[in-house]
């Protein structure tokens, strides 16, 4: 069935499906290798002493390091870098898909899930102390201060991972709705009853919930009632539970996601160790 864009619903032979699976795996490797390369480049950049700059008015921040809108925390630079990374991942999702609509659809989800380990590695994962010095794995590896890394952690979830996963789910729903089934009328009516699709819907729903239930700035009521440390712990517990649910759903949604979930779990433990070491100094 043709669509109004470059991709179409195509029928593939078993050898062509195997080739598609191999390309999906390869683009996941490329996406994660890109993360390692970026960390190496950042570490190299941070290792060089900064070049002396002429005195400037410290009351004025550079345009790139100013918030995008008044009262926002993340800067224009952080938005530009995250959007640039999203563009790179979208390119990887389009690469070598030809006119195969399902290849592109699968690639969106595969590339999006490949970034979960990085998202975990940026998390300030140690909220059992009031010490603000706890550093994540990415902060330790790059020597970038944790508050800066935390800003990227928030933006990365909002404008990189979530759009890729939502796009994956949306495109699959379009495919199911436009495909017929002899017993159920539409393929959607059939597939929505299958466990793998239900796990996928649950995972995407949790991803959206993480965005919607992020701790509001200055929130003090409900579960956010109490001291700053109490609010941090409450947020941390809720956030970890939602992320765990997302990983759980992804793990049972498709076999190709299981490696990314296991990597994220291992990095979470390493991240806790990094945070513990930094608060003990």
PDB file of N, CA and C in Angstrom, residues 127-190:
ATOM      1  N   UNK A 127      20.404  10.237  45.421  1.00  0.00           N
ATOM      2  CA  UNK A 127      19.646  11.253  46.138  1.00  0.00           C
ATOM      3  C   UNK A 127      19.424  10.889  47.608  1.00  0.00           C
ATOM      4  N   UNK A 128      20.249  10.006  48.160  1.00  0.00           N
ATOM      5  CA  UNK A 128      20.060   9.636  49.559  1.00  0.00           C
ATOM      6  C   UNK A 128      20.883  10.538  50.468  1.00  0.00           C
ATOM      7  N   UNK A 129      21.487  11.549  49.908  1.00  0.00           N
ATOM      8  CA  UNK A 129      22.271  12.486  50.701  1.00  0.00           C
ATOM      9  C   UNK A 129      21.971  13.898  50.246  1.00  0.00           C
ATOM     10  N   UNK A 130      22.153  14.849  51.111  1.00  0.00           N
ATOM     11  CA  UNK A 130      21.930  16.247  50.745  1.00  0.00           C
ATOM     12  C   UNK A 130      23.139  16.845  50.055  1.00  0.00           C
ATOM     13  N   UNK A 131      24.217  16.077  49.938  1.00  0.00           N
ATOM     14  CA  UNK A 131      25.428  16.582  49.299  1.00  0.00           C
ATOM     15  C   UNK A 131      25.178  16.811  47.816  1.00  0.00           C
ATOM     16  N   UNK A 132      25.422  18.025  47.311  1.00  0.00           N
ATOM     17  CA  UNK A 132      25.139  18.308  45.903  1.00  0.00           C
ATOM     18  C   UNK A 132      26.264  17.881  44.971  1.00  0.00           C
ATOM     19  N   UNK A 133      27.295  17.174  45.492  1.00  0.00           N
ATOM     20  CA  UNK A 133      28.472  16.877  44.690  1.00  0.00           C
ATOM     21  C   UNK A 133      28.383  15.546  43.955  1.00  0.00           C
ATOM     22  N   UNK A 134      27.300  14.806  44.120  1.00  0.00           N
ATOM     23  CA  UNK A 134      27.196  13.494  43.483  1.00  0.00           C
ATOM     24  C   UNK A 134      27.255  13.628  41.969  1.00  0.00           C
ATOM     25  N   UNK A 135      28.156  12.881  41.346  1.00  0.00           N
ATOM     26  CA  UNK A 135      28.364  12.975  39.901  1.00  0.00           C
ATOM     27  C   UNK A 135      27.981  11.677  39.216  1.00  0.00           C
ATOM     28  N   UNK A 136      27.376  11.806  38.047  1.00  0.00           N
ATOM     29  CA  UNK A 136      27.006  10.642  37.265  1.00  0.00           C
ATOM     30  C   UNK A 136      28.211  10.104  36.511  1.00  0.00           C
ATOM     31  N   UNK A 137      28.022   8.976  35.855  1.00  0.00           N
ATOM     32  CA  UNK A 137      29.105   8.363  35.084  1.00  0.00           C
ATOM     33  C   UNK A 137      29.580   9.299  33.974  1.00  0.00           C
ATOM     34  N   UNK A 138      28.653   9.945  33.275  1.00  0.00           N
ATOM     35  CA  UNK A 138      29.035  10.862  32.202  1.00  0.00           C
ATOM     36  C   UNK A 138      29.814  12.045  32.752  1.00  0.00           C
ATOM     37  N   UNK A 139      29.398  12.549  33.910  1.00  0.00           N
ATOM     38  CA  UNK A 139      30.119  13.665  34.526  1.00  0.00           C
ATOM     39  C   UNK A 139      31.545  13.270  34.880  1.00  0.00           C
ATOM     40  N   UNK A 140      31.712  12.065  35.409  1.00  0.00           N
ATOM     41  CA  UNK A 140      33.044  11.581  35.772  1.00  0.00           C
ATOM     42  C   UNK A 140      33.915  11.393  34.528  1.00  0.00           C
ATOM     43  N   UNK A 141      33.343  10.811  33.467  1.00  0.00           N
ATOM     44  CA  UNK A 141      34.114  10.521  32.266  1.00  0.00           C
ATOM     45  C   UNK A 141      34.510  11.777  31.497  1.00  0.00           C
ATOM     46  N   UNK A 142      33.659  12.792  31.524  1.00  0.00           N
ATOM     47  CA  UNK A 142      33.911  13.987  30.718  1.00  0.00           C
ATOM     48  C   UNK A 142      34.427  15.174  31.517  1.00  0.00           C
ATOM     49  N   UNK A 143      34.362  15.093  32.850  1.00  0.00           N
ATOM     50  CA  UNK A 143      34.735  16.206  33.726  1.00  0.00           C
ATOM     51  C   UNK A 143      33.798  17.405  33.578  1.00  0.00           C
ATOM     52  N   UNK A 144      32.623  17.185  33.039  1.00  0.00           N
ATOM     53  CA  UNK A 144      31.606  18.241  32.953  1.00  0.00           C
ATOM     54  C   UNK A 144      30.821  18.254  34.259  1.00  0.00           C
ATOM     55  N   UNK A 145      30.592  19.413  34.872  1.00  0.00           N
ATOM     56  CA  UNK A 145      29.862  19.462  36.146  1.00  0.00           C
ATOM     57  C   UNK A 145      28.489  18.802  36.039  1.00  0.00           C
ATOM     58  N   UNK A 146      28.089  18.130  37.115  1.00  0.00           N
ATOM     59  CA  UNK A 146      26.828  17.393  37.089  1.00  0.00           C
ATOM     60  C   UNK A 146      25.610  18.270  36.813  1.00  0.00           C
ATOM     61  N   UNK A 147      25.502  19.503  37.340  1.00  0.00           N
ATOM     62  CA  UNK A 147      24.328  20.318  36.996  1.00  0.00           C
ATOM     63  C   UNK A 147      24.157  20.502  35.489  1.00  0.00           C
ATOM     64  N   UNK A 148      25.263  20.649  34.766  1.00  0.00           N
ATOM     65  CA  UNK A 148      25.182  20.776  33.310  1.00  0.00           C
ATOM     66  C   UNK A 148      24.730  19.458  32.681  1.00  0.00           C
ATOM     67  N   UNK A 149      25.289  18.346  33.173  1.00  0.00           N
ATOM     68  CA  UNK A 149      24.899  17.035  32.649  1.00  0.00           C
ATOM     69  C   UNK A 149      23.424  16.757  32.943  1.00  0.00           C
ATOM     70  N   UNK A 150      22.957  17.156  34.115  1.00  0.00           N
ATOM     71  CA  UNK A 150      21.555  16.935  34.477  1.00  0.00           C
ATOM     72  C   UNK A 150      20.619  17.665  33.523  1.00  0.00           C
ATOM     73  N   UNK A 151      21.003  18.865  33.110  1.00  0.00           N
ATOM     74  CA  UNK A 151      20.180  19.608  32.152  1.00  0.00           C
ATOM     75  C   UNK A 151      20.065  18.831  30.842  1.00  0.00           C
ATOM     76  N   UNK A 152      21.179  18.259  30.385  1.00  0.00           N
ATOM     77  CA  UNK A 152      21.135  17.439  29.169  1.00  0.00           C
ATOM     78  C   UNK A 152      20.314  16.167  29.389  1.00  0.00           C
ATOM     79  N   UNK A 153      20.398  15.613  30.585  1.00  0.00           N
ATOM     80  CA  UNK A 153      19.606  14.425  30.922  1.00  0.00           C
ATOM     81  C   UNK A 153      18.112  14.714  30.763  1.00  0.00           C
ATOM     82  N   UNK A 154      17.671  15.873  31.237  1.00  0.00           N
ATOM     83  CA  UNK A 154      16.252  16.237  31.115  1.00  0.00           C
ATOM     84  C   UNK A 154      15.870  16.453  29.654  1.00  0.00           C
ATOM     85  N   UNK A 155      16.671  17.238  28.945  1.00  0.00           N
ATOM     86  CA  UNK A 155      16.344  17.554  27.558  1.00  0.00           C
ATOM     87  C   UNK A 155      16.417  16.323  26.665  1.00  0.00           C
ATOM     88  N   UNK A 156      17.380  15.467  26.923  1.00  0.00           N
ATOM     89  CA  UNK A 156      17.575  14.269  26.110  1.00  0.00           C
ATOM     90  C   UNK A 156      16.319  13.404  26.141  1.00  0.00           C
ATOM     91  N   UNK A 157      15.714  13.295  27.315  1.00  0.00           N
ATOM     92  CA  UNK A 157      14.485  12.505  27.423  1.00  0.00           C
ATOM     93  C   UNK A 157      13.348  13.168  26.663  1.00  0.00           C
ATOM     94  N   UNK A 158      13.253  14.491  26.772  1.00  0.00           N
ATOM     95  CA  UNK A 158      12.115  15.196  26.176  1.00  0.00           C
ATOM     96  C   UNK A 158      12.185  15.286  24.662  1.00  0.00           C
ATOM     97  N   UNK A 159      13.355  15.615  24.116  1.00  0.00           N
ATOM     98  CA  UNK A 159      13.403  15.952  22.694  1.00  0.00           C
ATOM     99  C   UNK A 159      14.250  14.999  21.861  1.00  0.00           C
ATOM    100  N   UNK A 160      14.740  13.918  22.482  1.00  0.00           N
ATOM    101  CA  UNK A 160      15.470  12.911  21.707  1.00  0.00           C
ATOM    102  C   UNK A 160      14.786  11.550  21.834  1.00  0.00           C
ATOM    103  N   UNK A 161      14.793  10.972  23.039  1.00  0.00           N
ATOM    104  CA  UNK A 161      14.263   9.610  23.200  1.00  0.00           C
ATOM    105  C   UNK A 161      12.753   9.558  23.016  1.00  0.00           C
ATOM    106  N   UNK A 162      12.016  10.440  23.690  1.00  0.00           N
ATOM    107  CA  UNK A 162      10.557  10.394  23.604  1.00  0.00           C
ATOM    108  C   UNK A 162      10.043  10.557  22.171  1.00  0.00           C
ATOM    109  N   UNK A 163      10.516  11.546  21.394  1.00  0.00           N
ATOM    110  CA  UNK A 163      10.020  11.654  20.013  1.00  0.00           C
ATOM    111  C   UNK A 163      10.297  10.415  19.164  1.00  0.00           C
ATOM    112  N   UNK A 164      11.459   9.792  19.350  1.00  0.00           N
ATOM    113  CA  UNK A 164      11.772   8.592  18.569  1.00  0.00           C
ATOM    114  C   UNK A 164      10.836   7.439  18.924  1.00  0.00           C
ATOM    115  N   UNK A 165      10.598   7.238  20.221  1.00  0.00           N
ATOM    116  CA  UNK A 165       9.726   6.134  20.638  1.00  0.00           C
ATOM    117  C   UNK A 165       8.273   6.400  20.265  1.00  0.00           C
ATOM    118  N   UNK A 166       7.826   7.640  20.442  1.00  0.00           N
ATOM    119  CA  UNK A 166       6.452   7.982  20.064  1.00  0.00           C
ATOM    120  C   UNK A 166       6.280   7.873  18.550  1.00  0.00           C
ATOM    121  N   UNK A 167       7.290   8.329  17.790  1.00  0.00           N
ATOM    122  CA  UNK A 167       7.230   8.192  16.335  1.00  0.00           C
ATOM    123  C   UNK A 167       7.156   6.742  15.909  1.00  0.00           C
ATOM    124  N   UNK A 168       7.923   5.879  16.586  1.00  0.00           N
ATOM    125  CA  UNK A 168       7.883   4.437  16.307  1.00  0.00           C
ATOM    126  C   UNK A 168       6.478   3.885  16.534  1.00  0.00           C
ATOM    127  N   UNK A 169       5.879   4.221  17.670  1.00  0.00           N
ATOM    128  CA  UNK A 169       4.539   3.714  17.989  1.00  0.00           C
ATOM    129  C   UNK A 169       3.496   4.273  17.023  1.00  0.00           C
ATOM    130  N   UNK A 170       3.606   5.559  16.704  1.00  0.00           N
ATOM    131  CA  UNK A 170       2.638   6.195  15.799  1.00  0.00           C
ATOM    132  C   UNK A 170       2.678   5.569  14.410  1.00  0.00           C
ATOM    133  N   UNK A 171       3.877   5.369  13.888  1.00  0.00           N
ATOM    134  CA  UNK A 171       4.008   4.789  12.553  1.00  0.00           C
ATOM    135  C   UNK A 171       3.499   3.355  12.513  1.00  0.00           C
ATOM    136  N   UNK A 172       3.752   2.610  13.589  1.00  0.00           N
ATOM    137  CA  UNK A 172       3.244   1.241  13.623  1.00  0.00           C
ATOM    138  C   UNK A 172       1.718   1.234  13.679  1.00  0.00           C
ATOM    139  N   UNK A 173       1.125   2.141  14.445  1.00  0.00           N
ATOM    140  CA  UNK A 173      -0.340   2.218  14.514  1.00  0.00           C
ATOM    141  C   UNK A 173      -0.930   2.551  13.147  1.00  0.00           C
ATOM    142  N   UNK A 174      -0.283   3.462  12.407  1.00  0.00           N
ATOM    143  CA  UNK A 174      -0.757   3.772  11.051  1.00  0.00           C
ATOM    144  C   UNK A 174      -0.728   2.532  10.168  1.00  0.00           C
ATOM    145  N   UNK A 175       0.358   1.767  10.296  1.00  0.00           N
ATOM    146  CA  UNK A 175       0.470   0.542   9.505  1.00  0.00           C
ATOM    147  C   UNK A 175      -0.635  -0.446   9.859  1.00  0.00           C
ATOM    148  N   UNK A 176      -0.862  -0.646  11.143  1.00  0.00           N
ATOM    149  CA  UNK A 176      -1.894  -1.588  11.577  1.00  0.00           C
ATOM    150  C   UNK A 176      -3.284  -1.136  11.131  1.00  0.00           C
ATOM    151  N   UNK A 177      -3.553   0.164  11.235  1.00  0.00           N
ATOM    152  CA  UNK A 177      -4.877   0.679  10.900  1.00  0.00           C
ATOM    153  C   UNK A 177      -5.160   0.605   9.402  1.00  0.00           C
ATOM    154  N   UNK A 178      -4.115   0.708   8.582  1.00  0.00           N
ATOM    155  CA  UNK A 178      -4.304   0.702   7.133  1.00  0.00           C
ATOM    156  C   UNK A 178      -4.151  -0.690   6.515  1.00  0.00           C
ATOM    157  N   UNK A 179      -3.873  -1.676   7.367  1.00  0.00           N
ATOM    158  CA  UNK A 179      -3.732  -3.047   6.879  1.00  0.00           C
ATOM    159  C   UNK A 179      -4.940  -3.866   7.313  1.00  0.00           C
ATOM    160  N   UNK A 180      -5.424  -4.713   6.437  1.00  0.00           N
ATOM    161  CA  UNK A 180      -6.621  -5.509   6.731  1.00  0.00           C
ATOM    162  C   UNK A 180      -6.246  -6.865   7.322  1.00  0.00           C
ATOM    163  N   UNK A 181      -7.226  -7.451   8.016  1.00  0.00           N
ATOM    164  CA  UNK A 181      -7.069  -8.793   8.572  1.00  0.00           C
ATOM    165  C   UNK A 181      -8.353  -9.566   8.286  1.00  0.00           C
ATOM    166  N   UNK A 182      -8.271 -10.815   7.835  1.00  0.00           N
ATOM    167  CA  UNK A 182      -9.476 -11.559   7.432  1.00  0.00           C
ATOM    168  C   UNK A 182     -10.461 -11.801   8.573  1.00  0.00           C
ATOM    169  N   UNK A 183      -9.985 -11.889   9.798  1.00  0.00           N
ATOM    170  CA  UNK A 183     -10.869 -12.207  10.925  1.00  0.00           C
ATOM    171  C   UNK A 183     -11.256 -10.998  11.767  1.00  0.00           C
ATOM    172  N   UNK A 184     -10.401  -9.976  11.803  1.00  0.00           N
ATOM    173  CA  UNK A 184     -10.629  -8.835  12.690  1.00  0.00           C
ATOM    174  C   UNK A 184     -10.926  -7.539  11.942  1.00  0.00           C
ATOM    175  N   UNK A 185     -10.959  -7.585  10.632  1.00  0.00           N
ATOM    176  CA  UNK A 185     -11.222  -6.378   9.854  1.00  0.00           C
ATOM    177  C   UNK A 185      -9.945  -5.595   9.606  1.00  0.00           C
ATOM    178  N   UNK A 186      -9.374  -5.033  10.657  1.00  0.00           N
ATOM    179  CA  UNK A 186      -8.097  -4.327  10.532  1.00  0.00           C
ATOM    180  C   UNK A 186      -7.025  -5.080  11.301  1.00  0.00           C
ATOM    181  N   UNK A 187      -5.789  -4.928  10.853  1.00  0.00           N
ATOM    182  CA  UNK A 187      -4.679  -5.568  11.553  1.00  0.00           C
ATOM    183  C   UNK A 187      -4.509  -4.983  12.953  1.00  0.00           C
ATOM    184  N   UNK A 188      -4.913  -3.728  13.111  1.00  0.00           N
ATOM    185  CA  UNK A 188      -4.819  -3.096  14.429  1.00  0.00           C
ATOM    186  C   UNK A 188      -5.669  -3.852  15.449  1.00  0.00           C
ATOM    187  N   UNK A 189      -6.889  -4.208  15.071  1.00  0.00           N
ATOM    188  CA  UNK A 189      -7.782  -4.924  15.982  1.00  0.00           C
ATOM    189  C   UNK A 189      -7.193  -6.272  16.387  1.00  0.00           C
ATOM    190  N   UNK A 190      -6.414  -6.870  15.502  1.00  0.00           N
ATOM    191  CA  UNK A 190      -5.754  -8.141  15.822  1.00  0.00           C
ATOM    192  C   UNK A 190      -4.517  -7.933  16.684  1.00  0.00           C
TER     193      UNK A 190
END
